[in-house]
């Protein structure tokens, strides 16, 4: 094979064989930051153009043009501030690709490792696509408030069946190479790079096969509305989904060039939307920072190989599963061996489902299950690197199991309580070394929820915090660090969300309207439906653990007590705020005849604002009280842990989007509704300054405010 050296190209090399086929690949260097992604793609197009124009070239084969370079979304967002310049740049890039695709020479794209986002967009411009078997393909930027760009939305709409195109372009989920081939996203699967190159050569040299591969999807208007309308309704608060659907819909009736121009116009529009900035700040920048944080001190000497999980219920069994998946041996203890084995059965059920979905093979499943050891005896423990207590939310019970198992910690080990609301400093009183005691609040179901709230007690050491963060990262979870206090952070503000719904109900606002507006605001489930799911009795039990209640909370407490006494405890009892058909599982809203009825209902926006604002306002209290160090931790915790609407960017992002002056004004109008609406003076002062918690992706909250 003759190597054609292009000294003018810094990041790509070309190789031409005796048949005139050119193979273009990125030059891999130790420097992972090789420049901004659009720069690389522009250079890639220049390399492609140079070779296409060479009369001796018979075809081109390329692989991942961005190499290992990650997309710099901050650079894209900043470029979008001056929309005309970015539009000009994207138009030139996309139209150049279009010209390359329409010239006569065949182009093959090989997906070696990364088949996502811009890498996949580039591959769609190839006439023939080959992926290695282990590759995952998709457009995860959908979950960051964007939609597939660089021509991907137009090309996928033309190439794929409607249902497949909609799923790929609007859901943000990865698919396997096999799934990609079944929908026509790729044409062939190869076991390795050499095999992929052989397939590429064979296709280029066979004009008959080349003719067969040039197919287009058939547009069905009726099917389009049947599939797209529910997506449009579900994501009504997501500008990126709306723009993506608009491009898909209109691209069929206009020329390809016009469709590409429409896509670019909408792509820049989404980049300029404050919602996109908010989502990227919280879901990407902050999450990456949380994952990479190693803690305040060096934790490199600490390793976790064996842990004990106390309690084999939903939480304990989930924690055991995640630990075993991370390669950790787990002693799963409960009061009886049957209950402990039931906890392992959960891991068997989840892992079986993963095998069915192709996320795990049977061999790895068996290895995972072999790491979980059910027991009802502490004698089986030995020395533990970590003990996680995950029993029922009861101080006496937690104290008892802690005292029983603390002696089994290794010298470098630490003890963690998985609690939603009980003070860590108080739970740590039973430990001879409270500095080695910390809170790890997992969220249910543990195998699907990424967040872990790491709670520092008053005596928790920095070394223990660093070890806890290392464990959380090993479990592939996202940590936020909070400080001790009643219900900490996520549970505290979530209680306020639930109680505001009950407060509105007691005012005479219909239950159906409250839950309906919660969903219109962006919550996945209405607050009254949530209360039914967790059970009203459990909510009262959590209430009982709190040090004190203000008058508005007491009113809600007494109403919940009344419902529980009447047998309306939630879904499990067949009735709560909803009535449940135990056979079909269907639910209907219950009308409480004892509640007042309003002649004039509040505006829908008012109901929505109360549900959003009450959580944001209490988050600010958490910040100034020292429960939180930074606003961004609250935004990550609220969106990932308790379902605060993602389009807001989180509880502090919401205040920025509303504007702090308007936010405070709204809260002042709600002041007569209860103590939950008392506004801290410092927030009123910030509102006078028209303060923003963020500028773009960066926080404005000063370091000296850290508690």
Short mmCIF file of N, CA and C in Angstrom, two decimals, residues 557-654:
data_model
loop_
_atom_site.label_atom_id
_atom_site.label_comp_id
_atom_site.label_asym_id
_atom_site.label_seq_id
_atom_site.Cartn_x
_atom_site.Cartn_y
_atom_site.Cartn_z
N UNK A 557 -49.94 17.32 58.02
CA UNK A 557 -49.74 16.12 58.82
C UNK A 557 -51.09 15.59 59.33
N UNK A 558 -51.89 16.47 59.89
CA UNK A 558 -53.18 16.04 60.46
C UNK A 558 -54.11 15.52 59.36
N UNK A 559 -54.05 16.10 58.18
CA UNK A 559 -54.91 15.62 57.09
C UNK A 559 -54.46 14.23 56.64
N UNK A 560 -53.15 14.02 56.53
CA UNK A 560 -52.64 12.70 56.16
C UNK A 560 -53.01 11.67 57.23
N UNK A 561 -52.95 12.07 58.49
CA UNK A 561 -53.37 11.18 59.58
C UNK A 561 -54.82 10.75 59.41
N UNK A 562 -55.66 11.70 59.07
CA UNK A 562 -57.08 11.42 58.86
C UNK A 562 -57.29 10.40 57.75
N UNK A 563 -56.54 10.57 56.66
CA UNK A 563 -56.67 9.64 55.54
C UNK A 563 -56.21 8.24 55.92
N UNK A 564 -55.09 8.15 56.63
CA UNK A 564 -54.57 6.84 57.04
C UNK A 564 -55.56 6.15 57.98
N UNK A 565 -56.10 6.89 58.91
CA UNK A 565 -57.09 6.33 59.84
C UNK A 565 -58.33 5.83 59.11
N UNK A 566 -58.63 6.45 57.97
CA UNK A 566 -59.80 6.03 57.17
C UNK A 566 -59.45 4.90 56.21
N UNK A 567 -58.22 4.40 56.29
CA UNK A 567 -57.81 3.29 55.43
C UNK A 567 -57.28 3.72 54.08
N UNK A 568 -57.14 5.01 53.87
CA UNK A 568 -56.64 5.52 52.59
C UNK A 568 -55.13 5.74 52.70
N UNK A 569 -54.38 4.65 52.63
CA UNK A 569 -52.93 4.70 52.86
C UNK A 569 -52.12 4.77 51.58
N UNK A 570 -52.78 4.68 50.41
CA UNK A 570 -52.04 4.72 49.16
C UNK A 570 -52.31 3.51 48.30
N UNK A 571 -51.50 3.34 47.27
CA UNK A 571 -51.74 2.28 46.28
C UNK A 571 -51.84 0.89 46.91
N UNK A 572 -50.95 0.56 47.84
CA UNK A 572 -50.93 -0.79 48.40
C UNK A 572 -52.22 -1.13 49.14
N UNK A 573 -52.88 -0.12 49.67
CA UNK A 573 -54.15 -0.37 50.37
C UNK A 573 -55.35 -0.25 49.43
N UNK A 574 -55.08 0.07 48.17
CA UNK A 574 -56.14 0.17 47.18
C UNK A 574 -56.80 1.53 47.11
N UNK A 575 -56.42 2.42 48.02
CA UNK A 575 -57.00 3.76 47.98
C UNK A 575 -56.14 4.74 48.77
N UNK A 576 -56.07 5.94 48.25
CA UNK A 576 -55.33 7.03 48.87
C UNK A 576 -55.89 8.31 48.30
N UNK A 577 -55.05 9.08 47.63
CA UNK A 577 -55.57 10.23 46.88
C UNK A 577 -56.25 9.75 45.59
N UNK A 578 -55.94 8.50 45.22
CA UNK A 578 -56.59 7.85 44.08
C UNK A 578 -57.27 6.58 44.58
N UNK A 579 -58.27 6.12 43.84
CA UNK A 579 -58.85 4.80 44.06
C UNK A 579 -58.26 3.86 43.01
N UNK A 580 -57.89 2.65 43.45
CA UNK A 580 -57.19 1.71 42.57
C UNK A 580 -58.01 0.46 42.35
N UNK A 581 -58.12 0.07 41.10
CA UNK A 581 -58.73 -1.21 40.76
C UNK A 581 -57.63 -2.26 40.88
N UNK A 582 -57.68 -3.08 41.92
CA UNK A 582 -56.59 -4.02 42.19
C UNK A 582 -56.46 -5.09 41.11
N UNK A 583 -57.51 -5.26 40.33
CA UNK A 583 -57.43 -6.24 39.24
C UNK A 583 -56.71 -5.69 38.03
N UNK A 584 -57.17 -4.54 37.55
CA UNK A 584 -56.59 -3.96 36.34
C UNK A 584 -55.40 -3.05 36.63
N UNK A 585 -55.31 -2.56 37.88
CA UNK A 585 -54.24 -1.64 38.22
C UNK A 585 -54.54 -0.20 37.86
N UNK A 586 -55.71 0.03 37.25
CA UNK A 586 -56.08 1.40 36.86
C UNK A 586 -56.45 2.22 38.09
N UNK A 587 -56.23 3.53 37.98
CA UNK A 587 -56.55 4.41 39.10
C UNK A 587 -57.43 5.56 38.64
N UNK A 588 -58.26 6.02 39.56
CA UNK A 588 -59.11 7.19 39.31
C UNK A 588 -58.96 8.13 40.50
N UNK A 589 -58.99 9.41 40.23
CA UNK A 589 -58.81 10.39 41.30
C UNK A 589 -59.98 10.31 42.28
N UNK A 590 -59.66 10.44 43.57
CA UNK A 590 -60.69 10.40 44.62
C UNK A 590 -61.10 11.83 44.98
N UNK A 591 -62.39 12.06 45.08
CA UNK A 591 -62.90 13.37 45.45
C UNK A 591 -63.26 13.35 46.94
N UNK A 592 -62.52 14.09 47.75
CA UNK A 592 -62.80 14.17 49.19
C UNK A 592 -63.89 15.21 49.42
N UNK A 593 -65.07 14.74 49.80
CA UNK A 593 -66.22 15.63 49.97
C UNK A 593 -66.07 16.59 51.14
N UNK A 594 -65.12 16.30 52.04
CA UNK A 594 -64.94 17.17 53.22
C UNK A 594 -64.10 18.40 52.91
N UNK A 595 -63.45 18.42 51.75
CA UNK A 595 -62.58 19.54 51.42
C UNK A 595 -63.37 20.71 50.85
N UNK A 596 -62.89 21.93 51.04
CA UNK A 596 -63.59 23.09 50.49
C UNK A 596 -63.52 23.10 48.97
N UNK A 597 -64.44 23.84 48.36
CA UNK A 597 -64.44 24.00 46.91
C UNK A 597 -64.35 25.48 46.58
N UNK A 598 -63.42 25.80 45.70
CA UNK A 598 -63.21 27.20 45.32
C UNK A 598 -64.16 27.59 44.20
N UNK A 599 -64.76 28.76 44.31
CA UNK A 599 -65.60 29.27 43.22
C UNK A 599 -64.75 29.67 42.02
N UNK A 600 -63.59 30.23 42.32
CA UNK A 600 -62.67 30.64 41.25
C UNK A 600 -61.33 29.96 41.49
N UNK A 601 -60.92 29.14 40.56
CA UNK A 601 -59.65 28.43 40.70
C UNK A 601 -58.49 29.35 40.34
N UNK A 602 -57.33 29.12 40.95
CA UNK A 602 -56.15 29.92 40.58
C UNK A 602 -55.72 29.63 39.15
N UNK A 603 -54.95 30.54 38.59
CA UNK A 603 -54.41 30.32 37.26
C UNK A 603 -53.54 29.07 37.25
N UNK A 604 -53.52 28.39 36.12
CA UNK A 604 -52.71 27.17 36.01
C UNK A 604 -51.24 27.49 36.26
N UNK A 605 -50.80 28.64 35.79
CA UNK A 605 -49.41 29.06 35.99
C UNK A 605 -49.09 29.20 37.47
N UNK A 606 -50.07 29.63 38.26
CA UNK A 606 -49.86 29.78 39.70
C UNK A 606 -49.61 28.43 40.36
N UNK A 607 -50.39 27.42 39.97
CA UNK A 607 -50.19 26.07 40.52
C UNK A 607 -48.81 25.56 40.14
N UNK A 608 -48.43 25.74 38.89
CA UNK A 608 -47.12 25.29 38.43
C UNK A 608 -46.01 26.00 39.19
N UNK A 609 -46.14 27.32 39.35
CA UNK A 609 -45.11 28.09 40.04
C UNK A 609 -44.96 27.67 41.50
N UNK A 610 -46.08 27.39 42.14
CA UNK A 610 -45.99 26.98 43.55
C UNK A 610 -45.21 25.69 43.71
N UNK A 611 -45.42 24.75 42.81
CA UNK A 611 -44.71 23.47 42.90
C UNK A 611 -43.22 23.63 42.62
N UNK A 612 -42.88 24.47 41.66
CA UNK A 612 -41.48 24.70 41.33
C UNK A 612 -40.81 25.62 42.35
N UNK A 613 -41.46 26.73 42.64
CA UNK A 613 -40.86 27.75 43.50
C UNK A 613 -40.60 27.24 44.92
N UNK A 614 -41.52 26.43 45.45
CA UNK A 614 -41.37 26.02 46.85
C UNK A 614 -40.09 25.21 47.05
N UNK A 615 -39.71 24.43 46.05
CA UNK A 615 -38.47 23.65 46.14
C UNK A 615 -37.25 24.55 45.96
N UNK A 616 -37.34 25.50 45.05
CA UNK A 616 -36.22 26.41 44.83
C UNK A 616 -35.98 27.29 46.05
N UNK A 617 -37.05 27.78 46.65
CA UNK A 617 -36.92 28.66 47.81
C UNK A 617 -36.25 27.92 48.97
N UNK A 618 -36.67 26.68 49.21
CA UNK A 618 -36.06 25.93 50.31
C UNK A 618 -34.62 25.53 49.98
N UNK A 619 -34.32 25.37 48.71
CA UNK A 619 -32.94 25.08 48.30
C UNK A 619 -32.03 26.24 48.66
N UNK A 620 -32.55 27.45 48.48
CA UNK A 620 -31.75 28.62 48.87
C UNK A 620 -31.52 28.62 50.38
N UNK A 621 -32.54 28.25 51.15
CA UNK A 621 -32.36 28.16 52.60
C UNK A 621 -31.27 27.14 52.93
N UNK A 622 -31.29 26.01 52.22
CA UNK A 622 -30.25 24.99 52.44
C UNK A 622 -28.86 25.55 52.17
N UNK A 623 -28.77 26.40 51.18
CA UNK A 623 -27.48 26.99 50.81
C UNK A 623 -26.97 27.91 51.92
N UNK A 624 -27.82 28.79 52.41
CA UNK A 624 -27.35 29.75 53.42
C UNK A 624 -27.26 29.12 54.82
N UNK A 625 -27.94 27.99 55.02
CA UNK A 625 -27.84 27.29 56.31
C UNK A 625 -26.63 26.38 56.38
N UNK A 626 -25.97 26.16 55.24
CA UNK A 626 -24.78 25.32 55.24
C UNK A 626 -25.04 23.86 54.92
N UNK A 627 -26.27 23.50 54.58
CA UNK A 627 -26.53 22.13 54.13
C UNK A 627 -25.87 21.90 52.78
N UNK A 628 -25.87 22.93 51.95
CA UNK A 628 -25.23 22.90 50.64
C UNK A 628 -24.01 23.80 50.63
N UNK A 629 -23.01 23.42 49.84
CA UNK A 629 -21.86 24.29 49.61
C UNK A 629 -22.05 25.15 48.37
N UNK A 630 -22.73 24.57 47.34
CA UNK A 630 -22.79 25.25 46.05
C UNK A 630 -24.17 25.06 45.42
N UNK A 631 -24.64 26.05 44.67
CA UNK A 631 -25.91 25.89 43.97
C UNK A 631 -25.92 24.72 42.99
N UNK A 632 -24.80 24.47 42.32
CA UNK A 632 -24.78 23.44 41.29
C UNK A 632 -25.03 22.05 41.87
N UNK A 633 -24.61 21.81 43.13
CA UNK A 633 -24.89 20.52 43.76
C UNK A 633 -26.39 20.32 43.93
N UNK A 634 -27.08 21.41 44.25
CA UNK A 634 -28.53 21.34 44.39
C UNK A 634 -29.19 21.05 43.05
N UNK A 635 -28.69 21.66 41.98
CA UNK A 635 -29.29 21.45 40.66
C UNK A 635 -29.11 20.01 40.20
N UNK A 636 -27.92 19.46 40.42
CA UNK A 636 -27.68 18.06 40.06
C UNK A 636 -28.56 17.14 40.91
N UNK A 637 -28.59 17.38 42.21
CA UNK A 637 -29.38 16.54 43.10
C UNK A 637 -30.86 16.59 42.81
N UNK A 638 -31.37 17.78 42.53
CA UNK A 638 -32.81 17.93 42.29
C UNK A 638 -33.24 17.27 41.00
N UNK A 639 -32.45 17.42 39.93
CA UNK A 639 -32.86 16.86 38.64
C UNK A 639 -32.62 15.35 38.56
N UNK A 640 -31.49 14.88 39.09
CA UNK A 640 -31.17 13.45 38.99
C UNK A 640 -31.80 12.62 40.10
N UNK A 641 -32.02 13.22 41.26
CA UNK A 641 -32.50 12.45 42.39
C UNK A 641 -34.00 12.43 42.58
N UNK A 642 -34.65 13.58 42.37
CA UNK A 642 -36.08 13.67 42.70
C UNK A 642 -36.92 14.19 41.54
N UNK A 643 -36.36 14.20 40.34
CA UNK A 643 -37.15 14.47 39.15
C UNK A 643 -37.57 15.91 38.95
N UNK A 644 -36.82 16.88 39.51
CA UNK A 644 -37.12 18.28 39.23
C UNK A 644 -36.97 18.50 37.73
N UNK A 645 -37.90 19.21 37.10
CA UNK A 645 -37.92 19.30 35.63
C UNK A 645 -36.57 19.68 35.03
N UNK A 646 -36.10 18.85 34.12
CA UNK A 646 -34.74 19.00 33.60
C UNK A 646 -34.56 20.27 32.80
N UNK A 647 -35.63 20.76 32.16
CA UNK A 647 -35.49 21.94 31.31
C UNK A 647 -35.17 23.20 32.12
N UNK A 648 -35.38 23.15 33.42
CA UNK A 648 -35.06 24.30 34.27
C UNK A 648 -33.57 24.38 34.58
N UNK A 649 -32.86 23.26 34.43
CA UNK A 649 -31.47 23.21 34.85
C UNK A 649 -31.33 22.93 36.33
N UNK A 650 -32.46 22.84 37.06
CA UNK A 650 -32.41 22.59 38.49
C UNK A 650 -33.06 23.71 39.28
N UNK A 651 -32.99 23.60 40.59
CA UNK A 651 -33.71 24.53 41.47
C UNK A 651 -33.15 25.95 41.40
N UNK A 652 -31.84 26.09 41.28
CA UNK A 652 -31.25 27.43 41.14
C UNK A 652 -31.31 27.89 39.69
N UNK A 653 -31.18 26.95 38.76
CA UNK A 653 -31.37 27.29 37.36
C UNK A 653 -32.76 27.84 37.10
N UNK A 654 -33.75 27.28 37.81
CA UNK A 654 -35.13 27.76 37.67
C UNK A 654 -35.24 29.22 38.11
#
